[in-house]
PDB file of C-alpha atoms in Angstrom:
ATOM      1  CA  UNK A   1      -4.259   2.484 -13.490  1.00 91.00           C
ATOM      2  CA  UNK A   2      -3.314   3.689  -9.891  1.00 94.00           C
ATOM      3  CA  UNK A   3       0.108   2.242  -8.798  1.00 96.00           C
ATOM      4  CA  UNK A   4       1.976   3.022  -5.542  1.00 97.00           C
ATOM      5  CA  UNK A   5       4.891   4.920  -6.014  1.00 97.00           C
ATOM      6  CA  UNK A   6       8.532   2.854  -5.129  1.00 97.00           C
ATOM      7  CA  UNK A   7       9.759   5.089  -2.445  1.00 96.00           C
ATOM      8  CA  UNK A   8       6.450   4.791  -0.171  1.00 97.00           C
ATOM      9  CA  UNK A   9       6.456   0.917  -1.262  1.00 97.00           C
ATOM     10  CA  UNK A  10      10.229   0.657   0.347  1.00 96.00           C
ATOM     11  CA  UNK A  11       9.711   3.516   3.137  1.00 96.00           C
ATOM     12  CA  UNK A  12       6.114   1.755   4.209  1.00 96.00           C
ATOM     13  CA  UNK A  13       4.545  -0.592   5.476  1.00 95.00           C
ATOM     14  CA  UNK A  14       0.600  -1.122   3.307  1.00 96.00           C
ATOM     15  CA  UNK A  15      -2.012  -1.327   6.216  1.00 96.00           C
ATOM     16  CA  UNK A  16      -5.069  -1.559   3.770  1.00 96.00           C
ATOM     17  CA  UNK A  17      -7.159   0.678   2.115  1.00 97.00           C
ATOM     18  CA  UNK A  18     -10.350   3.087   2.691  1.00 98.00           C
ATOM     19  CA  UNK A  19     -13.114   3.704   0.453  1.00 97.00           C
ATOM     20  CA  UNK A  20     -10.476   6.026  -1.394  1.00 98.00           C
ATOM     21  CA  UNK A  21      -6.725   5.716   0.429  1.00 98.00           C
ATOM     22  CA  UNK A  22      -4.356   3.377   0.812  1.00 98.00           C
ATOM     23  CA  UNK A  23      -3.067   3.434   4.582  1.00 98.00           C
ATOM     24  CA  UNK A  24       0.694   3.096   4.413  1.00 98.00           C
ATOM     25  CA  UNK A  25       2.707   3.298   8.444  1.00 97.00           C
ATOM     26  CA  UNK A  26       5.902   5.108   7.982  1.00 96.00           C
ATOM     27  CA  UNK A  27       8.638   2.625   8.823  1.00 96.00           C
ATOM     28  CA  UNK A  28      10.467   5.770  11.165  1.00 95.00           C
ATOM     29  CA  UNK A  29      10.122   4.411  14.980  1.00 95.00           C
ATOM     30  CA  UNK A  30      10.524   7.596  16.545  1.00 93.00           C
ATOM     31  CA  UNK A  31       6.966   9.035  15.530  1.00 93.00           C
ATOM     32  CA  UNK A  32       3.716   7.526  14.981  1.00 96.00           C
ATOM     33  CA  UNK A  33       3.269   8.503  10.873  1.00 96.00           C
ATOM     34  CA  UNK A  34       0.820   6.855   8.591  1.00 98.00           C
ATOM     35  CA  UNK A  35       0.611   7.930   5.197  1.00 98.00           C
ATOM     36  CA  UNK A  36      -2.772   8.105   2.969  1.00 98.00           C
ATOM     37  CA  UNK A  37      -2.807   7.769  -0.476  1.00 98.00           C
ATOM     38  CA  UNK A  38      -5.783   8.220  -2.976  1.00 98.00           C
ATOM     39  CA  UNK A  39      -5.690   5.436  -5.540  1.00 98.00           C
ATOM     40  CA  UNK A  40      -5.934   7.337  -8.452  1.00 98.00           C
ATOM     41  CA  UNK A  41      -3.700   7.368 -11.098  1.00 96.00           C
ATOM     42  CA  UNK A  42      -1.583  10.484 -12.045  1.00 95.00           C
ATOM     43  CA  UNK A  43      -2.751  13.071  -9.421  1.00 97.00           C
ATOM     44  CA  UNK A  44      -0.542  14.868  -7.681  1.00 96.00           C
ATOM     45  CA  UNK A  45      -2.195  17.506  -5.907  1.00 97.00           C
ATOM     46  CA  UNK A  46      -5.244  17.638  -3.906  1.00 98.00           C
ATOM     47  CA  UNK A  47      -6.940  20.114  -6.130  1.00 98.00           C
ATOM     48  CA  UNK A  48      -7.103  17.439  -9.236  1.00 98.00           C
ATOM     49  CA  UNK A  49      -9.459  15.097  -7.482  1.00 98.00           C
ATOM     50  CA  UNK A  50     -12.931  15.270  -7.992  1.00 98.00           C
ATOM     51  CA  UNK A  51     -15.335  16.960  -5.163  1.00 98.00           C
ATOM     52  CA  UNK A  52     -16.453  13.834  -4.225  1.00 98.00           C
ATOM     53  CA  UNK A  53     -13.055  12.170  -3.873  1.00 98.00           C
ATOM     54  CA  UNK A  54     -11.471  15.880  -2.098  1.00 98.00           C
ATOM     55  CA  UNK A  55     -15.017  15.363   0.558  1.00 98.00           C
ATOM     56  CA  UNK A  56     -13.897  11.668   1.221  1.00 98.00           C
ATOM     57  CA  UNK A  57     -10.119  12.402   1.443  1.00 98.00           C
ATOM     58  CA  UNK A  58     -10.996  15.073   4.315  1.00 98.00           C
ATOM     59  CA  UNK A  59     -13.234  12.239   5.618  1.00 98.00           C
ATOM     60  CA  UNK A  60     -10.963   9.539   5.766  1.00 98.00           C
ATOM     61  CA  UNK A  61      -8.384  11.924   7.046  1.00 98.00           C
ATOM     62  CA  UNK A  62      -9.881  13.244   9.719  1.00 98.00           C
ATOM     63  CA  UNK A  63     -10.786   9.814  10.722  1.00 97.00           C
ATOM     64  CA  UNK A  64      -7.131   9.016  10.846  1.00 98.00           C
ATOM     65  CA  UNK A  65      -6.155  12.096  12.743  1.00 98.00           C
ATOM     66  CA  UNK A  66      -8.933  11.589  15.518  1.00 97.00           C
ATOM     67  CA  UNK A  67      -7.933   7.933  15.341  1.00 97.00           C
ATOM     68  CA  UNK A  68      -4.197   8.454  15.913  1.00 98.00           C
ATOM     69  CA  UNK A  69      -5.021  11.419  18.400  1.00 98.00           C
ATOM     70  CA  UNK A  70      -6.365   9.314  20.544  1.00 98.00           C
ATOM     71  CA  UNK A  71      -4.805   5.876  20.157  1.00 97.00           C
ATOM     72  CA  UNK A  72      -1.370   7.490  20.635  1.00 97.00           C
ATOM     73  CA  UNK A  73      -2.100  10.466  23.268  1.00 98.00           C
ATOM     74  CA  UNK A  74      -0.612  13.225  20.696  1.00 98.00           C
ATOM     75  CA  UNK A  75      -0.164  16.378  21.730  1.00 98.00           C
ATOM     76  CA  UNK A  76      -0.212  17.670  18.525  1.00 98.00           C
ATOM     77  CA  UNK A  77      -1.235  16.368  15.217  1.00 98.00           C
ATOM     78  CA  UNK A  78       1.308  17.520  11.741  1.00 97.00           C
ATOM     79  CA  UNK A  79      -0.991  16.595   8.744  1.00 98.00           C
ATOM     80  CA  UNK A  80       0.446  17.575   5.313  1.00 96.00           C
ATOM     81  CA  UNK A  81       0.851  16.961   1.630  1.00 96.00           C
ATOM     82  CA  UNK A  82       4.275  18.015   1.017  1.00 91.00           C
ATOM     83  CA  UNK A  83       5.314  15.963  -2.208  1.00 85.00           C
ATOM     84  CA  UNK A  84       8.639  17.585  -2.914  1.00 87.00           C
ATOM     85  CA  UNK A  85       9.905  14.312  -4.052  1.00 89.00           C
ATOM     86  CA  UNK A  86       7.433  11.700  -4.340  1.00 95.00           C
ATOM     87  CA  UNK A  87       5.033  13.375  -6.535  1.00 95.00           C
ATOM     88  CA  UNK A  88       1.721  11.006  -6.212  1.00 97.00           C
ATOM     89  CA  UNK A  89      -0.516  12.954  -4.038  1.00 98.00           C
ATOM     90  CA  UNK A  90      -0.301  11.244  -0.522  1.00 98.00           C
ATOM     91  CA  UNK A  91      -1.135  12.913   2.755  1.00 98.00           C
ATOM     92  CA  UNK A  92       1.136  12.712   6.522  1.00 98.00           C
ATOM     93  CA  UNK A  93      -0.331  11.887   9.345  1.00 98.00           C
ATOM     94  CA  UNK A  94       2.319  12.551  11.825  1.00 98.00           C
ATOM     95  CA  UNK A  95       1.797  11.888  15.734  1.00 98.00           C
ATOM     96  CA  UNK A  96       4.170  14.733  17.433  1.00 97.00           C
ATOM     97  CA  UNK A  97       4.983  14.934  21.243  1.00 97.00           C
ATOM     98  CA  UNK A  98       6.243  18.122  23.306  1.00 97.00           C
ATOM     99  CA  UNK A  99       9.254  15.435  24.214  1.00 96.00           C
ATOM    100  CA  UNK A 100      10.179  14.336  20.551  1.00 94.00           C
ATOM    101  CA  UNK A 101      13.327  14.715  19.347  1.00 91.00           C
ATOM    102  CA  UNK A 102      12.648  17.257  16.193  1.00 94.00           C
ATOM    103  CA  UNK A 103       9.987  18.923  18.474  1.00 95.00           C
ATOM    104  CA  UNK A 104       9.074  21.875  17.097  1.00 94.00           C
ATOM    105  CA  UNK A 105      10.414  21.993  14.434  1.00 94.00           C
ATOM    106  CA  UNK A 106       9.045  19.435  11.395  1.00 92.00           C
ATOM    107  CA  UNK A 107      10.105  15.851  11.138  1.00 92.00           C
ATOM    108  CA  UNK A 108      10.503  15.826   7.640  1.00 85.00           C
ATOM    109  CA  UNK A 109      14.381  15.699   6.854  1.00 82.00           C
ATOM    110  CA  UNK A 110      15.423  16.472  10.061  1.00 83.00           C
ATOM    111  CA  UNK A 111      16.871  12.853  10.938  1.00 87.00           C
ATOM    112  CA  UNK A 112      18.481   9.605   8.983  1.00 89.00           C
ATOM    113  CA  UNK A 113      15.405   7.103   9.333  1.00 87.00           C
ATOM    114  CA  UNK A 114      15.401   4.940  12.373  1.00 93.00           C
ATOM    115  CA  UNK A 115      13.698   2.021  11.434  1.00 96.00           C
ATOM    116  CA  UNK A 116      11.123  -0.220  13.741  1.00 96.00           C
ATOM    117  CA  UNK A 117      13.203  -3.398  15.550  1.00 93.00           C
ATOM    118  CA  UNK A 118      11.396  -6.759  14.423  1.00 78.00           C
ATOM    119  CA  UNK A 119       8.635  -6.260  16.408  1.00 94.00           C
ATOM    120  CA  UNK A 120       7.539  -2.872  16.392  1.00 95.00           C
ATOM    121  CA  UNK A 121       6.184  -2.250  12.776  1.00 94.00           C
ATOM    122  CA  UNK A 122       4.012  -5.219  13.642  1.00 94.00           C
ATOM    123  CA  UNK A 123       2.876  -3.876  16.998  1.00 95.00           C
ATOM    124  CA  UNK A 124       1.705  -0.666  15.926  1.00 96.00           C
ATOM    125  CA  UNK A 125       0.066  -1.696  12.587  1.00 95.00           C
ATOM    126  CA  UNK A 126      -2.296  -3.700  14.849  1.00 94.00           C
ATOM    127  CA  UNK A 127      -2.564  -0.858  17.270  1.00 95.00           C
ATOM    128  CA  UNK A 128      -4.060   1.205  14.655  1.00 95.00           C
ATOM    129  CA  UNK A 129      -5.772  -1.626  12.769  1.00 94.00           C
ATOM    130  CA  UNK A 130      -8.006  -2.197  16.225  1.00 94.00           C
ATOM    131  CA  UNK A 131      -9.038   1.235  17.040  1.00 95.00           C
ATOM    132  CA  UNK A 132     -10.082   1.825  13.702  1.00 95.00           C
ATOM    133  CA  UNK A 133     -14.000   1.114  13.438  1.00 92.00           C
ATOM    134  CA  UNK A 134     -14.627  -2.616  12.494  1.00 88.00           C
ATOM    135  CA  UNK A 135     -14.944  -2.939   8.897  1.00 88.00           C
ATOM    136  CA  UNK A 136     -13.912   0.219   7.411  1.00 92.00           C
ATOM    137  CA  UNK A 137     -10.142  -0.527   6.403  1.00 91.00           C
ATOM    138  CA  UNK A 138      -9.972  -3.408   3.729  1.00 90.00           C
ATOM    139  CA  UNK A 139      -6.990  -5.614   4.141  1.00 85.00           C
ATOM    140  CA  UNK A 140      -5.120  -7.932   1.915  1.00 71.00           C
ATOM    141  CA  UNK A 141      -5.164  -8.299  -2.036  1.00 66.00           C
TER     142      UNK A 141
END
């Protein structure tokens, strides 16, 4: 039985799921970074899902990169499946701007966390929630 691992459930925020992800937003307020996360139990590499679920996790995350692209004016997009030390498979969607602080280098590690104020996790959820296509992210239990 799938179960969200206990560092994304304190580091995120759960938006909803896909037909195969959980959507988790990053609670860092210096980037744009949402989080997908197949709900299947015990994989932690793209390689052990099954063609069908590797086709709709390149599906739903090119949806979110477009998505986020756009919504947030990126100038670049960092996608990755780094897992060094949460091992469930889970996919970054980072939004990166020439004028970020870790720019070029990667975000991950480079700073202590700087969480949203009361506000902001709540503000760009529903940022991201609306520009998604009506319907296709399922929310609540």
């Amino acid at each position: 039985m799938f179960e969200l691992h206990p560092q994304l459930k304190r580091d995120c925020r759960d938006l909803g799921r896909f037909t195969l992800c959980r959507l988790l937003l990053m609670n860092e307020s210096r980037y744009p970074w949402f989080i997908l996360v197949p709900e299947r139990a015990g994989v932690s590499e793209i390689h052990q899902l099954s063609d069908t679920d590797r086709h709709q996790l390149a599906d739903e995350s090119a949806l979110t990169a477009q998505t986020l692209a756009e919504l947030f004016q990126a100038d670049k997009m960092n996608i990755a499946a780094i897992g060094n030390l949460v091992p469930q498979l889970h996919i970054h969607h980072v939004v990166r701007y020439r004028s970020d602080p870790a720019w070029p280098a990667p975000v991950w590690g480079k700073f202590t966390p700087s969480p949203y104020d009361d506000g902001g996790l709540e503000r760009v959820s529903e940022r991201l929630i609306q520009a998604l296509p009506a319907g296709l992210l399922q929310t609540g239990p």
